[in-house]
């Protein structure tokens, strides 16, 4: 694999890696990138952009439509973490890295990641909007209503029209600010405010992209146009000395 040794060396020398990740990390687990499937969702009636079905407006105005959409298109309860998530989790467990992800699929949790910042929330944290009680996924899959009080359940994810959780945002900013190596994996860094996290890095900190397609991001110091699954399969996690 071309350039792999240089990448391994760079990773070995870093003490505080930050992985900035997105949908491309979960596609090997069989979870499609909904952003790349624009126009797929017609839902049998009015043709609306995907963004509408994942919006605060849809949740409030047409909660059944919202529920049907997320159940049909976002939940993959049988998906398993792949080698990218597992290896990145191993880096966090060795206190070598933090993960800031746009993914909401719970696969990093399943992989045992620590130092994990889920920028857009997590589909499997589900709560009642009336009483705040959390319920599990099978309960939500069974009904969109909380059986105790009839409140409408929702996943704890950031919908269009909603803001990023301030604690998560601050923790993500801190992680990037403290990083001595930033690895961008499986995201084209086009969605804000996530993409803006890069602005908080220290000057001179290397920003490395691992992506088969070349990305045009300012400040990138190296691009490895390699398959991320192969890279993380091979990448070794050295313990901090
Ligand atoms: Zn309730």
Short mmCIF file of C-alpha atoms and ligand atoms in Angstrom, two decimals:
data_model
loop_
_atom_site.label_atom_id
_atom_site.label_comp_id
_atom_site.label_asym_id
_atom_site.label_seq_id
_atom_site.Cartn_x
_atom_site.Cartn_y
_atom_site.Cartn_z
CA UNK A 1 0.00 0.00 0.00
CA UNK A 2 1.57 3.24 -1.13
CA UNK A 3 2.54 5.69 1.61
CA UNK A 4 1.23 3.49 4.38
CA UNK A 5 4.47 3.50 6.36
CA UNK A 6 4.55 7.29 6.42
CA UNK A 7 1.04 7.32 7.84
CA UNK A 8 1.87 4.74 10.50
CA UNK A 9 4.94 6.75 11.54
CA UNK A 10 2.92 9.94 11.79
CA UNK A 11 0.28 8.18 13.90
CA UNK A 12 2.94 6.59 16.13
CA UNK A 13 4.48 9.98 16.83
CA UNK A 14 1.21 11.66 17.77
CA UNK A 15 0.03 11.73 21.38
CA UNK A 16 -3.38 13.36 20.95
CA UNK A 17 -5.00 12.26 17.72
CA UNK A 18 -8.45 13.47 16.78
CA UNK A 19 -10.47 11.46 14.28
CA UNK A 20 -13.03 13.61 12.49
CA UNK A 21 -15.41 11.16 10.86
CA UNK A 22 -18.61 10.86 8.88
CA UNK A 23 -20.84 8.56 6.88
CA UNK A 24 -17.98 6.89 4.97
CA UNK A 25 -16.90 5.20 8.20
CA UNK A 26 -20.27 3.45 8.52
CA UNK A 27 -20.94 2.46 4.91
CA UNK A 28 -18.71 -0.65 5.32
CA UNK A 29 -21.18 -1.69 8.07
CA UNK A 30 -24.01 -1.51 5.56
CA UNK A 31 -25.38 1.88 6.59
CA UNK A 32 -26.01 4.01 3.51
CA UNK A 33 -25.09 7.69 3.39
CA UNK A 34 -28.52 9.29 3.27
CA UNK A 35 -27.06 12.57 2.06
CA UNK A 36 -25.88 10.89 -1.11
CA UNK A 37 -29.33 9.47 -1.78
CA UNK A 38 -31.18 12.72 -2.36
CA UNK A 39 -34.56 12.22 -3.96
CA UNK A 40 -34.89 8.63 -2.78
CA UNK A 41 -37.50 9.42 -0.20
CA UNK A 42 -40.92 10.08 -1.66
CA UNK A 43 -42.77 8.39 1.21
CA UNK A 44 -45.81 7.74 -0.95
CA UNK A 45 -47.08 11.30 -0.91
CA UNK A 46 -45.66 14.76 -1.36
CA UNK A 47 -42.17 14.67 -2.72
CA UNK A 48 -39.99 16.54 -0.27
CA UNK A 49 -36.24 16.78 0.15
CA UNK A 50 -34.61 14.47 2.68
CA UNK A 51 -33.80 17.48 4.82
CA UNK A 52 -37.51 18.03 5.45
CA UNK A 53 -38.07 14.55 6.87
CA UNK A 54 -35.12 15.06 9.19
CA UNK A 55 -36.23 18.50 10.32
CA UNK A 56 -37.63 19.88 13.54
CA UNK A 57 -40.59 21.16 11.50
CA UNK A 58 -41.46 17.66 10.30
CA UNK A 59 -41.20 16.25 13.83
CA UNK A 60 -43.56 18.94 15.13
CA UNK A 61 -45.99 19.25 12.21
CA UNK A 62 -46.14 15.63 11.00
CA UNK A 63 -44.76 13.41 13.75
CA UNK A 64 -46.06 10.25 12.08
CA UNK A 65 -44.32 11.09 8.82
CA UNK A 66 -41.13 11.80 10.74
CA UNK A 67 -41.41 8.52 12.64
CA UNK A 68 -42.05 6.47 9.52
CA UNK A 69 -39.15 8.11 7.74
CA UNK A 70 -36.58 7.53 10.46
CA UNK A 71 -37.74 3.97 11.08
CA UNK A 72 -37.53 3.12 7.39
CA UNK A 73 -34.35 4.96 6.52
CA UNK A 74 -32.12 5.63 9.51
CA UNK A 75 -32.29 2.61 11.80
CA UNK A 76 -30.12 -0.40 11.04
CA UNK A 77 -30.33 -2.24 14.36
CA UNK A 78 -28.45 -5.27 13.06
CA UNK A 79 -25.43 -3.28 11.85
CA UNK A 80 -22.12 -4.20 13.47
CA UNK A 81 -19.02 -2.03 13.95
CA UNK A 82 -16.36 -2.48 11.30
CA UNK A 83 -12.58 -2.38 11.54
CA UNK A 84 -12.42 1.41 11.16
CA UNK A 85 -14.60 2.00 14.22
CA UNK A 86 -12.96 -0.83 16.16
CA UNK A 87 -9.43 0.38 15.50
CA UNK A 88 -10.30 4.01 16.24
CA UNK A 89 -11.96 2.79 19.46
CA UNK A 90 -8.72 0.97 20.32
CA UNK A 91 -6.82 4.24 19.91
CA UNK A 92 -9.22 5.93 22.34
CA UNK A 93 -8.87 3.08 24.82
CA UNK A 94 -5.10 3.46 24.65
CA UNK A 95 -5.58 7.16 25.51
CA UNK A 96 -4.10 8.08 22.16
CA UNK A 97 -7.14 9.64 20.50
CA UNK A 98 -10.54 11.25 20.67
CA UNK A 99 -13.29 10.73 18.11
CA UNK A 100 -15.57 13.48 16.88
CA UNK A 101 -18.16 11.96 14.59
CA UNK A 102 -21.16 13.11 12.60
CA UNK A 103 -22.53 9.58 12.69
CA UNK A 104 -25.60 8.86 14.78
CA UNK A 105 -25.67 5.09 14.35
CA UNK A 106 -24.21 3.99 17.71
CA UNK A 107 -21.49 1.88 16.07
CA UNK A 108 -18.64 3.62 17.92
CA UNK A 109 -20.44 2.89 21.19
CA UNK A 110 -20.80 -0.72 20.13
CA UNK A 111 -17.11 -0.80 19.30
CA UNK A 112 -16.34 0.29 22.87
CA UNK A 113 -14.99 3.75 22.04
CA UNK A 114 -14.23 6.18 24.84
CA UNK A 115 -13.41 9.88 24.40
CA UNK A 116 -16.26 9.91 21.90
CA UNK A 117 -18.10 13.05 20.85
CA UNK A 118 -21.24 12.38 18.85
CA UNK A 119 -21.67 15.78 17.23
CA UNK A 120 -25.13 15.06 15.85
CA UNK A 121 -26.35 12.85 18.69
CA UNK A 122 -27.27 9.18 18.77
CA UNK A 123 -30.32 7.48 17.24
CA UNK A 124 -30.43 4.92 20.03
CA UNK A 125 -30.89 7.48 22.79
CA UNK A 126 -34.64 7.92 22.58
CA UNK A 127 -36.76 9.99 24.93
CA UNK A 128 -40.30 11.15 25.52
CA UNK A 129 -40.81 14.81 24.64
CA UNK A 130 -43.49 15.07 27.35
CA UNK A 131 -41.78 13.60 30.41
CA UNK A 132 -38.17 13.19 29.28
CA UNK A 133 -38.01 9.50 30.16
CA UNK A 134 -35.69 7.43 27.99
CA UNK A 135 -36.92 4.30 26.25
CA UNK A 136 -35.02 1.65 24.32
CA UNK A 137 -35.04 1.09 20.59
CA UNK A 138 -37.47 -1.88 20.56
CA UNK A 139 -39.98 0.26 22.46
CA UNK A 140 -39.64 3.06 19.91
CA UNK A 141 -39.80 0.60 17.01
CA UNK A 142 -43.07 -0.66 18.47
CA UNK A 143 -44.68 2.78 18.86
CA UNK A 144 -43.89 6.46 18.47
CA UNK A 145 -45.96 7.20 21.61
CA UNK A 146 -44.74 6.83 25.17
CA UNK A 147 -47.12 4.30 26.66
CA UNK A 148 -47.07 5.94 30.11
CA UNK A 149 -48.30 9.37 29.07
CA UNK A 150 -48.95 9.40 25.33
CA UNK A 151 -46.03 11.77 24.73
CA UNK A 152 -44.31 11.60 21.36
CA UNK A 153 -40.94 9.86 21.47
CA UNK A 154 -37.94 11.10 19.53
CA UNK A 155 -34.31 10.17 19.04
CA UNK A 156 -31.69 12.43 20.63
CA UNK A 157 -30.23 13.56 17.30
CA UNK A 158 -29.74 17.03 15.89
CA UNK A 159 -32.46 17.67 13.32
CA UNK A 160 -32.39 20.34 10.66
CA UNK A 161 -33.56 23.50 12.39
CA UNK A 162 -32.05 22.46 15.72
CA UNK A 163 -28.76 23.50 17.28
CA UNK A 164 -25.81 21.35 18.25
CA UNK A 165 -25.75 20.39 21.93
CA UNK A 166 -23.48 22.99 23.52
CA UNK A 167 -21.61 20.56 25.74
CA UNK A 168 -20.85 18.27 22.82
CA UNK A 169 -19.82 21.21 20.66
CA UNK A 170 -17.47 22.54 23.34
CA UNK A 171 -15.94 19.13 24.00
CA UNK A 172 -15.39 18.69 20.26
CA UNK A 173 -13.75 22.10 19.96
CA UNK A 174 -11.50 21.28 22.92
CA UNK A 175 -10.49 17.96 21.38
CA UNK A 176 -9.52 19.62 18.10
CA UNK A 177 -7.76 22.46 19.92
CA UNK A 178 -5.65 20.02 21.95
CA UNK A 179 -4.87 17.66 19.08
CA UNK A 180 -1.38 17.14 17.71
CA UNK A 181 -2.67 15.21 14.69
CA UNK A 182 -6.03 15.42 12.96
CA UNK A 183 -7.21 12.55 10.80
CA UNK A 184 -10.24 13.12 8.59
CA UNK A 185 -11.89 9.85 7.67
CA UNK A 186 -15.08 9.14 5.74
CA UNK A 187 -16.31 12.70 5.48
CA UNK A 188 -15.92 15.38 2.86
CA UNK A 189 -16.12 18.07 5.60
CA UNK A 190 -18.80 20.00 3.76
CA UNK A 191 -21.45 20.09 6.48
CA UNK A 192 -21.33 22.98 8.92
CA UNK A 193 -20.86 23.54 11.78
CA UNK A 194 -18.93 20.24 11.87
CA UNK A 195 -16.58 21.36 9.11
CA UNK A 196 -15.81 24.52 11.09
CA UNK A 197 -14.20 22.43 13.85
CA UNK A 198 -10.98 22.47 11.82
CA UNK A 199 -10.69 26.20 12.51
CA UNK A 200 -9.96 25.41 16.16
CA UNK A 201 -6.81 23.40 15.51
CA UNK A 202 -3.45 24.75 16.57
CA UNK A 203 -1.40 26.15 13.72
CA UNK A 204 1.19 23.65 12.41
CA UNK A 205 -0.87 20.63 13.50
CA UNK A 206 -0.93 18.19 10.60
CA UNK A 207 -4.32 17.56 9.01
CA UNK A 208 -4.40 14.23 7.22
CA UNK A 209 -7.18 12.96 4.97
CA UNK A 210 -7.81 9.27 4.42
CA UNK A 211 -10.30 9.08 1.59
CA UNK A 212 -10.41 7.42 -1.80
CA UNK A 213 -11.61 10.65 -3.37
CA UNK A 214 -9.37 13.65 -3.14
CA UNK A 215 -10.85 16.35 -0.91
CA UNK A 216 -10.39 20.04 -1.43
CA UNK A 217 -10.07 21.28 2.15
CA UNK A 218 -7.82 24.19 3.07
CA UNK A 219 -5.02 23.39 5.50
CA UNK A 220 -4.67 19.70 4.65
CA UNK A 221 -1.06 18.56 4.96
CA UNK A 222 -1.40 15.05 3.51
CA UNK A 223 -3.97 13.10 1.55
CA UNK A 224 -3.96 9.33 1.45
CA UNK A 225 -6.23 8.26 -1.36
CA UNK A 226 -6.68 4.83 0.13
CA UNK A 227 -9.54 2.61 1.23
CA UNK A 228 -10.14 3.43 4.91
CA UNK A 229 -11.10 -0.15 5.74
CA UNK A 230 -7.74 -1.42 4.46
CA UNK A 231 -5.85 1.38 6.19
CA UNK A 232 -7.39 0.79 9.61
CA UNK A 233 -7.15 -2.95 9.24
CA UNK A 234 -3.41 -2.50 8.95
CA UNK A 235 -2.81 0.45 11.27
CA UNK A 236 -1.21 -0.50 14.57
CA UNK A 237 -2.12 1.04 17.90
CA UNK A 238 0.97 1.73 19.98
CA UNK A 239 0.46 2.35 23.66
CA UNK A 240 1.54 5.71 25.07
CA UNK A 241 4.90 5.33 26.70
ZN1 LIG B 1 -43.53 10.29 28.64
#
